[in-house]
Amino acid sequence: MPDLPAFAYTRPCDLAAAMAAIARPGACIYAGGTDLLVALAERRPWVRFVRQLVDVKDIAEAKGLRERDARLRIGALVTADELASHRLVRRHARVLAEAAEQTSAPALRRRGTVGGNVCSPHPAGDITAALLALDAMVEVADGTATREIPLGDFMQAQAEQWPRQQLILAVTVGRCRRSTFSKVGIRPAFSRSLVAVGVVVTDDGLRIALGGLRDRPFVSAAVAASVARTGGLEAALAAECRPPTDGLVSDTYRLRLAATLVRRAVARVGRR
Amino acid sequence: MSRAATCRVSVTVNGRAHTVRVPAATTLLALLRAHLGLTGTKDGCGVGECGACTVLLDGEAILACLVLAPEVDGCAVTTIEHARDARLQRLRRAFADEAALQCGFCTPGMILAAARLPAGATPATIRAGLAGNLCRCTGYTKIVRAVRRAGRRRGPAR
């Protein structure tokens, strides 16, 4: 087992104490730990600054899942396991429940949180792709204020500069009647998606999010608009995606896989 | 830089209370193995990819390599060493009866991951429940068979 670099640990009991703790130099937010502890154990460059972990698992504002103004407010501490089985998610945001139940492996799903998925998304992040398809907003505590940001904008800001002094409290999503998630990995459990697709039927048509085809999951209006045109989907995917060729599969394979998964997902939401 | 770098942790392991002072940067896995001498929980990959260190934390099967010792202060942990847990007794017996192990390194993790599955679980449910536990010897068929056998048994093991 790789040992961990030395760090201190603190577990603030409320939001004010947490905000004070994360403002200190070397402080790093700690929730499920499924990503962070691995990064620390493997001495990844992005965690070199860490001197103290601030465990946010007692922050009341980041807990629980409930309906608010016809939307679902999903606390940042909600785990993938809870997402997968929650009645409200299954009924009103099925794409998210399906993404959560297919992500990673059982023991990790009991620990990995929504907030962690959003703030350190993998290129193919299943839960993030589902949230993008749902046009999620991120509720962030920043200093003493709380604000809501569209998930896409939040991810863009994260990619440019990691704002360490803000804390994700929740994501909110509108209710949708029809949605689905589709992915393929090297095997069903425990392997990162080669391609992940989230499809939501909105009042204005389809909203499609894609994972594994750029450096992070994204929403493509061009792909959604192309689904009905013969041959249009392949052309739209080729124009919109920059899939990697890696040790697993080629870029061409990923594009063809994406077309298949989009078609299957669209057919499935059509039957719901 | 190293303020609060050590923590006092009070944890109940297999029904027995322990209080230890450990560096904050200690995993539950290291706490069990190095500080409490409970080496039944195996140290495989250390990065959440093999399932060998699966234990029950307040009744939930989790990976001990991805939980910090200070987090388990006030919690109850169950490991493969728990002698009086009837479900673990049945699983241990069934793994032996079905020859569901070869080198045995994955077995503690398999048994703890299986411990929270419903008693009448189908092979598909068992496979899904054990999807995060790797075995490099037996090929899983006997493991699934053993978990089913343990689920069928009523009452304590022989």
PDB file of N, CA, C and O in Angstrom, chain A residues 1-2 4-9 11 24-25 30-35 37-38 41-42 51-53 55 57 81 105-111 187 189-190, chain B residues 1-5 7 24-27 29-30 43-50 57 60-63 65-68 70-71 128-129 131-134:
ATOM      1  N   MET A   1       0.844  -1.197   0.000  1.00  0.00           N
ATOM      2  CA  MET A   1       0.000   0.000   0.000  1.00  0.00           C
ATOM      3  C   MET A   1       0.878   1.245   0.000  1.00  0.00           C
ATOM      4  O   MET A   1       1.768   1.364   0.833  1.00  0.00           O
ATOM      5  N   PRO A   2       0.642   2.168  -0.921  1.00  0.00           N
ATOM      6  CA  PRO A   2       1.397   3.419  -0.875  1.00  0.00           C
ATOM      7  C   PRO A   2       0.985   4.194   0.361  1.00  0.00           C
ATOM      8  O   PRO A   2      -0.199   4.272   0.660  1.00  0.00           O
ATOM      9  N   LEU A   4       0.401   7.547   2.780  1.00  0.00           N
ATOM     10  CA  LEU A   4      -0.067   8.895   2.513  1.00  0.00           C
ATOM     11  C   LEU A   4       0.996   9.904   2.944  1.00  0.00           C
ATOM     12  O   LEU A   4       1.698   9.675   3.918  1.00  0.00           O
ATOM     13  N   PRO A   5       1.102  11.028   2.234  1.00  0.00           N
ATOM     14  CA  PRO A   5       1.947  12.102   2.726  1.00  0.00           C
ATOM     15  C   PRO A   5       1.340  12.662   4.010  1.00  0.00           C
ATOM     16  O   PRO A   5       0.147  12.521   4.222  1.00  0.00           O
ATOM     17  N   ALA A   6       2.164  13.273   4.855  1.00  0.00           N
ATOM     18  CA  ALA A   6       1.639  13.789   6.122  1.00  0.00           C
ATOM     19  C   ALA A   6       0.669  14.941   5.874  1.00  0.00           C
ATOM     20  O   ALA A   6       0.889  15.765   4.984  1.00  0.00           O
ATOM     21  N   PHE A   7      -0.426  14.943   6.608  1.00  0.00           N
ATOM     22  CA  PHE A   7      -1.340  16.094   6.597  1.00  0.00           C
ATOM     23  C   PHE A   7      -2.091  16.098   7.916  1.00  0.00           C
ATOM     24  O   PHE A   7      -2.136  15.100   8.625  1.00  0.00           O
ATOM     25  N   ALA A   8      -2.660  17.267   8.223  1.00  0.00           N
ATOM     26  CA  ALA A   8      -3.515  17.380   9.399  1.00  0.00           C
ATOM     27  C   ALA A   8      -4.953  17.151   8.965  1.00  0.00           C
ATOM     28  O   ALA A   8      -5.250  17.131   7.762  1.00  0.00           O
ATOM     29  N   TYR A   9      -5.827  16.968   9.939  1.00  0.00           N
ATOM     30  CA  TYR A   9      -7.232  16.655   9.646  1.00  0.00           C
ATOM     31  C   TYR A   9      -8.112  17.472  10.572  1.00  0.00           C
ATOM     32  O   TYR A   9      -7.839  17.567  11.767  1.00  0.00           O
ATOM     33  N   ARG A  11     -12.473  18.499  11.214  1.00  0.00           N
ATOM     34  CA  ARG A  11     -13.847  18.196  10.799  1.00  0.00           C
ATOM     35  C   ARG A  11     -14.786  19.259  11.360  1.00  0.00           C
ATOM     36  O   ARG A  11     -15.375  19.073  12.429  1.00  0.00           O
ATOM     37  N   ARG A  24      -7.682  28.640   4.864  1.00  0.00           N
ATOM     38  CA  ARG A  24      -6.281  28.592   5.304  1.00  0.00           C
ATOM     39  C   ARG A  24      -5.395  28.011   4.208  1.00  0.00           C
ATOM     40  O   ARG A  24      -5.817  27.135   3.455  1.00  0.00           O
ATOM     41  N   PRO A  25      -4.148  28.489   4.114  1.00  0.00           N
ATOM     42  CA  PRO A  25      -3.246  27.942   3.099  1.00  0.00           C
ATOM     43  C   PRO A  25      -3.021  26.439   3.316  1.00  0.00           C
ATOM     44  O   PRO A  25      -2.889  25.999   4.459  1.00  0.00           O
ATOM     45  N   TYR A  30     -12.363  17.716   1.892  1.00  0.00           N
ATOM     46  CA  TYR A  30     -12.381  16.260   1.888  1.00  0.00           C
ATOM     47  C   TYR A  30     -13.808  15.778   2.142  1.00  0.00           C
ATOM     48  O   TYR A  30     -14.445  16.178   3.110  1.00  0.00           O
ATOM     49  N   ALA A  31     -14.328  14.951   1.244  1.00  0.00           N
ATOM     50  CA  ALA A  31     -15.686  14.415   1.449  1.00  0.00           C
ATOM     51  C   ALA A  31     -15.627  12.895   1.357  1.00  0.00           C
ATOM     52  O   ALA A  31     -15.203  12.229   2.298  1.00  0.00           O
ATOM     53  N   GLY A  32     -15.963  12.317   0.212  1.00  0.00           N
ATOM     54  CA  GLY A  32     -15.947  10.860   0.089  1.00  0.00           C
ATOM     55  C   GLY A  32     -14.535  10.282   0.065  1.00  0.00           C
ATOM     56  O   GLY A  32     -14.298   9.155   0.490  1.00  0.00           O
ATOM     57  N   GLY A  33     -13.600  11.047  -0.468  1.00  0.00           N
ATOM     58  CA  GLY A  33     -12.195  10.631  -0.455  1.00  0.00           C
ATOM     59  C   GLY A  33     -11.803   9.638  -1.538  1.00  0.00           C
ATOM     60  O   GLY A  33     -10.628   9.280  -1.648  1.00  0.00           O
ATOM     61  N   THR A  34     -12.760   9.189  -2.348  1.00  0.00           N
ATOM     62  CA  THR A  34     -12.439   8.128  -3.303  1.00  0.00           C
ATOM     63  C   THR A  34     -11.454   8.600  -4.378  1.00  0.00           C
ATOM     64  O   THR A  34     -10.709   7.794  -4.928  1.00  0.00           O
ATOM     65  N   ASP A  35     -11.443   9.890  -4.668  1.00  0.00           N
ATOM     66  CA  ASP A  35     -10.480  10.448  -5.617  1.00  0.00           C
ATOM     67  C   ASP A  35      -9.266  11.023  -4.892  1.00  0.00           C
ATOM     68  O   ASP A  35      -8.129  10.774  -5.250  1.00  0.00           O
ATOM     69  N   LEU A  37      -7.924  10.640  -1.814  1.00  0.00           N
ATOM     70  CA  LEU A  37      -6.949   9.800  -1.112  1.00  0.00           C
ATOM     71  C   LEU A  37      -6.058   9.055  -2.099  1.00  0.00           C
ATOM     72  O   LEU A  37      -4.870   8.843  -1.838  1.00  0.00           O
ATOM     73  N   VAL A  38      -6.610   8.680  -3.240  1.00  0.00           N
ATOM     74  CA  VAL A  38      -5.790   8.028  -4.274  1.00  0.00           C
ATOM     75  C   VAL A  38      -4.760   9.016  -4.820  1.00  0.00           C
ATOM     76  O   VAL A  38      -3.579   8.686  -4.973  1.00  0.00           O
ATOM     77  N   ALA A  41      -2.097   9.439  -2.220  1.00  0.00           N
ATOM     78  CA  ALA A  41      -1.250   8.248  -2.124  1.00  0.00           C
ATOM     79  C   ALA A  41      -0.291   8.165  -3.315  1.00  0.00           C
ATOM     80  O   ALA A  41       0.851   7.735  -3.171  1.00  0.00           O
ATOM     81  N   GLU A  42      -0.778   8.591  -4.460  1.00  0.00           N
ATOM     82  CA  GLU A  42       0.057   8.512  -5.674  1.00  0.00           C
ATOM     83  C   GLU A  42       0.860   9.784  -5.922  1.00  0.00           C
ATOM     84  O   GLU A  42       1.500   9.920  -6.967  1.00  0.00           O
ATOM     85  N   ARG A  51      -1.896  20.435   2.920  1.00  0.00           N
ATOM     86  CA  ARG A  51      -1.303  20.289   4.252  1.00  0.00           C
ATOM     87  C   ARG A  51      -2.349  19.883   5.279  1.00  0.00           C
ATOM     88  O   ARG A  51      -2.032  19.413   6.347  1.00  0.00           O
ATOM     89  N   GLN A  52      -3.612  20.166   4.950  1.00  0.00           N
ATOM     90  CA  GLN A  52      -4.671  19.844   5.895  1.00  0.00           C
ATOM     91  C   GLN A  52      -5.940  19.460   5.153  1.00  0.00           C
ATOM     92  O   GLN A  52      -6.356  20.150   4.218  1.00  0.00           O
ATOM     93  N   LEU A  53      -6.549  18.350   5.556  1.00  0.00           N
ATOM     94  CA  LEU A  53      -7.834  17.975   4.976  1.00  0.00           C
ATOM     95  C   LEU A  53      -8.957  18.531   5.849  1.00  0.00           C
ATOM     96  O   LEU A  53      -8.931  18.387   7.071  1.00  0.00           O
ATOM     97  N   ASP A  55     -12.620  17.931   6.487  1.00  0.00           N
ATOM     98  CA  ASP A  55     -13.694  16.959   6.257  1.00  0.00           C
ATOM     99  C   ASP A  55     -15.040  17.683   6.388  1.00  0.00           C
ATOM    100  O   ASP A  55     -15.385  18.158   7.470  1.00  0.00           O
ATOM    101  N   LYS A  57     -18.092  16.440   5.967  1.00  0.00           N
ATOM    102  CA  LYS A  57     -19.232  15.521   6.056  1.00  0.00           C
ATOM    103  C   LYS A  57     -20.281  15.907   7.111  1.00  0.00           C
ATOM    104  O   LYS A  57     -21.349  15.312   7.150  1.00  0.00           O
ATOM    105  N   ASP A  81     -24.500   5.881  -4.399  1.00  0.00           N
ATOM    106  CA  ASP A  81     -25.424   4.833  -3.991  1.00  0.00           C
ATOM    107  C   ASP A  81     -26.802   5.408  -3.661  1.00  0.00           C
ATOM    108  O   ASP A  81     -27.834   4.858  -4.046  1.00  0.00           O
ATOM    109  N   ALA A 105     -17.757   0.915  -8.476  1.00  0.00           N
ATOM    110  CA  ALA A 105     -18.068  -0.369  -7.859  1.00  0.00           C
ATOM    111  C   ALA A 105     -18.808  -0.115  -6.543  1.00  0.00           C
ATOM    112  O   ALA A 105     -18.751   0.987  -6.006  1.00  0.00           O
ATOM    113  N   PRO A 106     -19.501  -1.150  -6.013  1.00  0.00           N
ATOM    114  CA  PRO A 106     -20.417  -0.909  -4.891  1.00  0.00           C
ATOM    115  C   PRO A 106     -19.791  -0.157  -3.703  1.00  0.00           C
ATOM    116  O   PRO A 106     -20.373   0.813  -3.218  1.00  0.00           O
ATOM    117  N   ALA A 107     -18.636  -0.603  -3.233  1.00  0.00           N
ATOM    118  CA  ALA A 107     -18.059   0.013  -2.025  1.00  0.00           C
ATOM    119  C   ALA A 107     -17.692   1.470  -2.281  1.00  0.00           C
ATOM    120  O   ALA A 107     -17.787   2.309  -1.384  1.00  0.00           O
ATOM    121  N   LEU A 108     -17.283   1.789  -3.503  1.00  0.00           N
ATOM    122  CA  LEU A 108     -16.932   3.172  -3.831  1.00  0.00           C
ATOM    123  C   LEU A 108     -18.181   4.029  -4.006  1.00  0.00           C
ATOM    124  O   LEU A 108     -18.186   5.206  -3.675  1.00  0.00           O
ATOM    125  N   ARG A 109     -19.250   3.412  -4.517  1.00  0.00           N
ATOM    126  CA  ARG A 109     -20.503   4.162  -4.662  1.00  0.00           C
ATOM    127  C   ARG A 109     -21.083   4.559  -3.308  1.00  0.00           C
ATOM    128  O   ARG A 109     -21.859   5.495  -3.219  1.00  0.00           O
ATOM    129  N   ARG A 110     -20.744   3.816  -2.260  1.00  0.00           N
ATOM    130  CA  ARG A 110     -21.228   4.176  -0.921  1.00  0.00           C
ATOM    131  C   ARG A 110     -20.465   5.357  -0.340  1.00  0.00           C
ATOM    132  O   ARG A 110     -20.839   5.893   0.690  1.00  0.00           O
ATOM    133  N   ARG A 111     -19.344   5.728  -0.945  1.00  0.00           N
ATOM    134  CA  ARG A 111     -18.520   6.818  -0.397  1.00  0.00           C
ATOM    135  C   ARG A 111     -18.455   8.019  -1.331  1.00  0.00           C
ATOM    136  O   ARG A 111     -18.462   9.154  -0.874  1.00  0.00           O
ATOM    137  N   ARG A 187     -15.303  -3.181 -18.842  1.00  0.00           N
ATOM    138  CA  ARG A 187     -16.219  -4.133 -18.220  1.00  0.00           C
ATOM    139  C   ARG A 187     -17.237  -3.331 -17.416  1.00  0.00           C
ATOM    140  O   ARG A 187     -17.031  -2.138 -17.189  1.00  0.00           O
ATOM    141  N   ALA A 189     -18.284  -3.137 -14.203  1.00  0.00           N
ATOM    142  CA  ALA A 189     -17.947  -2.493 -12.939  1.00  0.00           C
ATOM    143  C   ALA A 189     -16.528  -1.984 -12.984  1.00  0.00           C
ATOM    144  O   ALA A 189     -15.681  -2.548 -13.674  1.00  0.00           O
ATOM    145  N   PHE A 190     -16.297  -0.865 -12.237  1.00  0.00           N
ATOM    146  CA  PHE A 190     -14.943  -0.567 -11.862  1.00  0.00           C
ATOM    147  C   PHE A 190     -14.059  -0.153 -13.004  1.00  0.00           C
ATOM    148  O   PHE A 190     -12.855  -0.289 -12.943  1.00  0.00           O
TER     149      PHE A 190
ATOM    150  N   MET B   1       2.710  23.795  10.132  1.00  0.00           N
ATOM    151  CA  MET B   1       2.227  22.980   9.033  1.00  0.00           C
ATOM    152  C   MET B   1       1.654  21.656   9.521  1.00  0.00           C
ATOM    153  O   MET B   1       0.793  21.072   8.895  1.00  0.00           O
ATOM    154  N   SER B   2       2.164  21.211  10.665  1.00  0.00           N
ATOM    155  CA  SER B   2       1.723  19.887  11.086  1.00  0.00           C
ATOM    156  C   SER B   2       0.767  19.969  12.273  1.00  0.00           C
ATOM    157  O   SER B   2       0.734  19.089  13.097  1.00  0.00           O
ATOM    158  N   ARG B   3       0.003  21.096  12.357  1.00  0.00           N
ATOM    159  CA  ARG B   3      -0.928  21.192  13.490  1.00  0.00           C
ATOM    160  C   ARG B   3      -1.990  20.095  13.394  1.00  0.00           C
ATOM    161  O   ARG B   3      -2.405  19.727  12.304  1.00  0.00           O
ATOM    162  N   ALA B   4      -2.387  19.593  14.555  1.00  0.00           N
ATOM    163  CA  ALA B   4      -3.365  18.499  14.636  1.00  0.00           C
ATOM    164  C   ALA B   4      -2.995  17.349  13.714  1.00  0.00           C
ATOM    165  O   ALA B   4      -3.829  16.752  13.070  1.00  0.00           O
ATOM    166  N   ALA B   5      -1.673  17.075  13.669  1.00  0.00           N
ATOM    167  CA  ALA B   5      -1.232  16.022  12.757  1.00  0.00           C
ATOM    168  C   ALA B   5      -1.464  14.628  13.327  1.00  0.00           C
ATOM    169  O   ALA B   5      -1.392  13.649  12.601  1.00  0.00           O
ATOM    170  N   CYS B   7      -4.241  12.280  15.782  1.00  0.00           N
ATOM    171  CA  CYS B   7      -5.626  12.291  16.257  1.00  0.00           C
ATOM    172  C   CYS B   7      -5.847  11.133  17.215  1.00  0.00           C
ATOM    173  O   CYS B   7      -5.271  10.060  17.061  1.00  0.00           O
ATOM    174  N   ALA B  24      -2.822  11.775  11.561  1.00  0.00           N
ATOM    175  CA  ALA B  24      -4.070  12.008  10.814  1.00  0.00           C
ATOM    176  C   ALA B  24      -4.031  11.306   9.466  1.00  0.00           C
ATOM    177  O   ALA B  24      -5.040  10.807   8.982  1.00  0.00           O
ATOM    178  N   ALA B  25      -2.861  11.259   8.863  1.00  0.00           N
ATOM    179  CA  ALA B  25      -2.724  10.646   7.540  1.00  0.00           C
ATOM    180  C   ALA B  25      -2.570   9.127   7.667  1.00  0.00           C
ATOM    181  O   ALA B  25      -1.638   8.529   7.150  1.00  0.00           O
ATOM    182  N   THR B  26      -3.491   8.504   8.401  1.00  0.00           N
ATOM    183  CA  THR B  26      -3.504   7.050   8.562  1.00  0.00           C
ATOM    184  C   THR B  26      -4.816   6.538   7.992  1.00  0.00           C
ATOM    185  O   THR B  26      -5.873   7.078   8.313  1.00  0.00           O
ATOM    186  N   THR B  27      -4.751   5.528   7.153  1.00  0.00           N
ATOM    187  CA  THR B  27      -6.003   4.957   6.642  1.00  0.00           C
ATOM    188  C   THR B  27      -6.584   4.008   7.690  1.00  0.00           C
ATOM    189  O   THR B  27      -5.874   3.525   8.586  1.00  0.00           O
ATOM    190  N   LEU B  29      -7.322   1.104   7.022  1.00  0.00           N
ATOM    191  CA  LEU B  29      -6.593  -0.138   6.767  1.00  0.00           C
ATOM    192  C   LEU B  29      -5.318  -0.209   7.609  1.00  0.00           C
ATOM    193  O   LEU B  29      -5.034  -1.232   8.264  1.00  0.00           O
ATOM    194  N   ALA B  30      -4.557   0.866   7.631  1.00  0.00           N
ATOM    195  CA  ALA B  30      -3.323   0.893   8.433  1.00  0.00           C
ATOM    196  C   ALA B  30      -3.642   0.842   9.919  1.00  0.00           C
ATOM    197  O   ALA B  30      -2.920   0.212  10.703  1.00  0.00           O
ATOM    198  N   ASP B  43      -4.145  -5.960   2.531  1.00  0.00           N
ATOM    199  CA  ASP B  43      -3.624  -4.736   1.916  1.00  0.00           C
ATOM    200  C   ASP B  43      -3.249  -5.080   0.472  1.00  0.00           C
ATOM    201  O   ASP B  43      -2.182  -5.620   0.209  1.00  0.00           O
ATOM    202  N   GLY B  44      -4.166  -4.805  -0.448  1.00  0.00           N
ATOM    203  CA  GLY B  44      -3.925  -5.165  -1.841  1.00  0.00           C
ATOM    204  C   GLY B  44      -3.337  -4.003  -2.615  1.00  0.00           C
ATOM    205  O   GLY B  44      -2.146  -3.748  -2.577  1.00  0.00           O
ATOM    206  N   CYS B  45      -4.208  -3.244  -3.297  1.00  0.00           N
ATOM    207  CA  CYS B  45      -3.708  -2.161  -4.150  1.00  0.00           C
ATOM    208  C   CYS B  45      -3.517  -0.856  -3.390  1.00  0.00           C
ATOM    209  O   CYS B  45      -2.686  -0.028  -3.757  1.00  0.00           O
ATOM    210  N   GLY B  46      -4.299  -0.650  -2.343  1.00  0.00           N
ATOM    211  CA  GLY B  46      -4.211   0.589  -1.568  1.00  0.00           C
ATOM    212  C   GLY B  46      -4.851   1.788  -2.239  1.00  0.00           C
ATOM    213  O   GLY B  46      -4.832   2.887  -1.685  1.00  0.00           O
ATOM    214  N   VAL B  47      -5.410   1.630  -3.415  1.00  0.00           N
ATOM    215  CA  VAL B  47      -6.017   2.763  -4.121  1.00  0.00           C
ATOM    216  C   VAL B  47      -7.438   2.447  -4.618  1.00  0.00           C
ATOM    217  O   VAL B  47      -7.886   2.984  -5.624  1.00  0.00           O
ATOM    218  N   GLY B  48      -8.140   1.558  -3.905  1.00  0.00           N
ATOM    219  CA  GLY B  48      -9.555   1.358  -4.199  1.00  0.00           C
ATOM    220  C   GLY B  48      -9.872   0.585  -5.457  1.00  0.00           C
ATOM    221  O   GLY B  48     -10.950   0.746  -6.018  1.00  0.00           O
ATOM    222  N   GLU B  49      -8.955  -0.257  -5.894  1.00  0.00           N
ATOM    223  CA  GLU B  49      -9.218  -0.961  -7.152  1.00  0.00           C
ATOM    224  C   GLU B  49      -9.362  -2.475  -7.014  1.00  0.00           C
ATOM    225  O   GLU B  49      -9.623  -3.147  -8.000  1.00  0.00           O
ATOM    226  N   CYS B  50      -9.145  -3.031  -5.807  1.00  0.00           N
ATOM    227  CA  CYS B  50      -9.148  -4.496  -5.731  1.00  0.00           C
ATOM    228  C   CYS B  50     -10.153  -5.078  -4.742  1.00  0.00           C
ATOM    229  O   CYS B  50     -10.519  -6.238  -4.842  1.00  0.00           O
ATOM    230  N   LEU B  57     -18.227  -0.687   7.945  1.00  0.00           N
ATOM    231  CA  LEU B  57     -18.120   0.517   8.773  1.00  0.00           C
ATOM    232  C   LEU B  57     -19.543   0.926   9.121  1.00  0.00           C
ATOM    233  O   LEU B  57     -20.322   1.276   8.232  1.00  0.00           O
ATOM    234  N   GLU B  60     -21.905  -0.873   6.866  1.00  0.00           N
ATOM    235  CA  GLU B  60     -21.830  -0.742   5.404  1.00  0.00           C
ATOM    236  C   GLU B  60     -20.482  -1.230   4.891  1.00  0.00           C
ATOM    237  O   GLU B  60     -19.439  -0.867   5.443  1.00  0.00           O
ATOM    238  N   ALA B  61     -20.506  -2.015   3.802  1.00  0.00           N
ATOM    239  CA  ALA B  61     -19.254  -2.534   3.234  1.00  0.00           C
ATOM    240  C   ALA B  61     -18.533  -1.411   2.489  1.00  0.00           C
ATOM    241  O   ALA B  61     -19.049  -0.862   1.520  1.00  0.00           O
ATOM    242  N   ILE B  62     -17.340  -1.076   2.971  1.00  0.00           N
ATOM    243  CA  ILE B  62     -16.549  -0.001   2.354  1.00  0.00           C
ATOM    244  C   ILE B  62     -15.085  -0.466   2.250  1.00  0.00           C
ATOM    245  O   ILE B  62     -14.724  -1.521   2.772  1.00  0.00           O
ATOM    246  N   LEU B  63     -14.274   0.326   1.565  1.00  0.00           N
ATOM    247  CA  LEU B  63     -12.862  -0.020   1.412  1.00  0.00           C
ATOM    248  C   LEU B  63     -12.031   0.690   2.489  1.00  0.00           C
ATOM    249  O   LEU B  63     -12.021   1.923   2.561  1.00  0.00           O
ATOM    250  N   CYS B  65      -8.944   1.117   2.699  1.00  0.00           N
ATOM    251  CA  CYS B  65      -7.803   1.897   2.203  1.00  0.00           C
ATOM    252  C   CYS B  65      -8.222   3.300   1.814  1.00  0.00           C
ATOM    253  O   CYS B  65      -7.370   4.170   1.618  1.00  0.00           O
ATOM    254  N   LEU B  66      -9.536   3.558   1.679  1.00  0.00           N
ATOM    255  CA  LEU B  66     -10.004   4.879   1.257  1.00  0.00           C
ATOM    256  C   LEU B  66     -10.853   5.553   2.336  1.00  0.00           C
ATOM    257  O   LEU B  66     -11.743   6.346   2.039  1.00  0.00           O
ATOM    258  N   VAL B  67     -10.569   5.207   3.587  1.00  0.00           N
ATOM    259  CA  VAL B  67     -11.208   5.880   4.723  1.00  0.00           C
ATOM    260  C   VAL B  67     -10.081   6.265   5.669  1.00  0.00           C
ATOM    261  O   VAL B  67      -9.134   5.492   5.854  1.00  0.00           O
ATOM    262  N   LEU B  68     -10.165   7.463   6.249  1.00  0.00           N
ATOM    263  CA  LEU B  68      -9.125   7.898   7.169  1.00  0.00           C
ATOM    264  C   LEU B  68      -9.460   7.476   8.600  1.00  0.00           C
ATOM    265  O   LEU B  68     -10.630   7.484   9.003  1.00  0.00           O
ATOM    266  N   PRO B  70      -9.092   9.085  11.446  1.00  0.00           N
ATOM    267  CA  PRO B  70      -9.862  10.040  12.253  1.00  0.00           C
ATOM    268  C   PRO B  70     -11.352  10.075  11.923  1.00  0.00           C
ATOM    269  O   PRO B  70     -12.161  10.466  12.755  1.00  0.00           O
ATOM    270  N   GLU B  71     -11.719   9.602  10.728  1.00  0.00           N
ATOM    271  CA  GLU B  71     -13.138   9.570  10.368  1.00  0.00           C
ATOM    272  C   GLU B  71     -13.916   8.511  11.131  1.00  0.00           C
ATOM    273  O   GLU B  71     -15.138   8.581  11.207  1.00  0.00           O
ATOM    274  N   ALA B 128     -23.161  -8.653  -8.890  1.00  0.00           N
ATOM    275  CA  ALA B 128     -23.162  -7.187  -8.852  1.00  0.00           C
ATOM    276  C   ALA B 128     -22.595  -6.690  -7.522  1.00  0.00           C
ATOM    277  O   ALA B 128     -21.832  -5.720  -7.476  1.00  0.00           O
ATOM    278  N   GLY B 129     -22.947  -7.382  -6.446  1.00  0.00           N
ATOM    279  CA  GLY B 129     -22.470  -6.969  -5.119  1.00  0.00           C
ATOM    280  C   GLY B 129     -20.981  -7.172  -4.936  1.00  0.00           C
ATOM    281  O   GLY B 129     -20.347  -6.485  -4.135  1.00  0.00           O
ATOM    282  N   ALA B 131     -18.801  -6.990  -7.463  1.00  0.00           N
ATOM    283  CA  ALA B 131     -18.149  -6.496  -8.685  1.00  0.00           C
ATOM    284  C   ALA B 131     -16.868  -5.716  -8.386  1.00  0.00           C
ATOM    285  O   ALA B 131     -16.015  -5.575  -9.258  1.00  0.00           O
ATOM    286  N   GLY B 132     -16.732  -5.213  -7.163  1.00  0.00           N
ATOM    287  CA  GLY B 132     -15.528  -4.457  -6.829  1.00  0.00           C
ATOM    288  C   GLY B 132     -14.455  -5.288  -6.157  1.00  0.00           C
ATOM    289  O   GLY B 132     -13.474  -4.737  -5.653  1.00  0.00           O
ATOM    290  N   ASN B 133     -14.630  -6.602  -6.114  1.00  0.00           N
ATOM    291  CA  ASN B 133     -13.663  -7.466  -5.445  1.00  0.00           C
ATOM    292  C   ASN B 133     -12.999  -8.385  -6.469  1.00  0.00           C
ATOM    293  O   ASN B 133     -13.661  -9.207  -7.094  1.00  0.00           O
ATOM    294  N   LEU B 134     -11.697  -8.231  -6.626  1.00  0.00           N
ATOM    295  CA  LEU B 134     -10.982  -9.024  -7.620  1.00  0.00           C
ATOM    296  C   LEU B 134     -10.411 -10.295  -6.995  1.00  0.00           C
ATOM    297  O   LEU B 134      -9.898 -10.277  -5.890  1.00  0.00           O
TER     298      LEU B 134
END
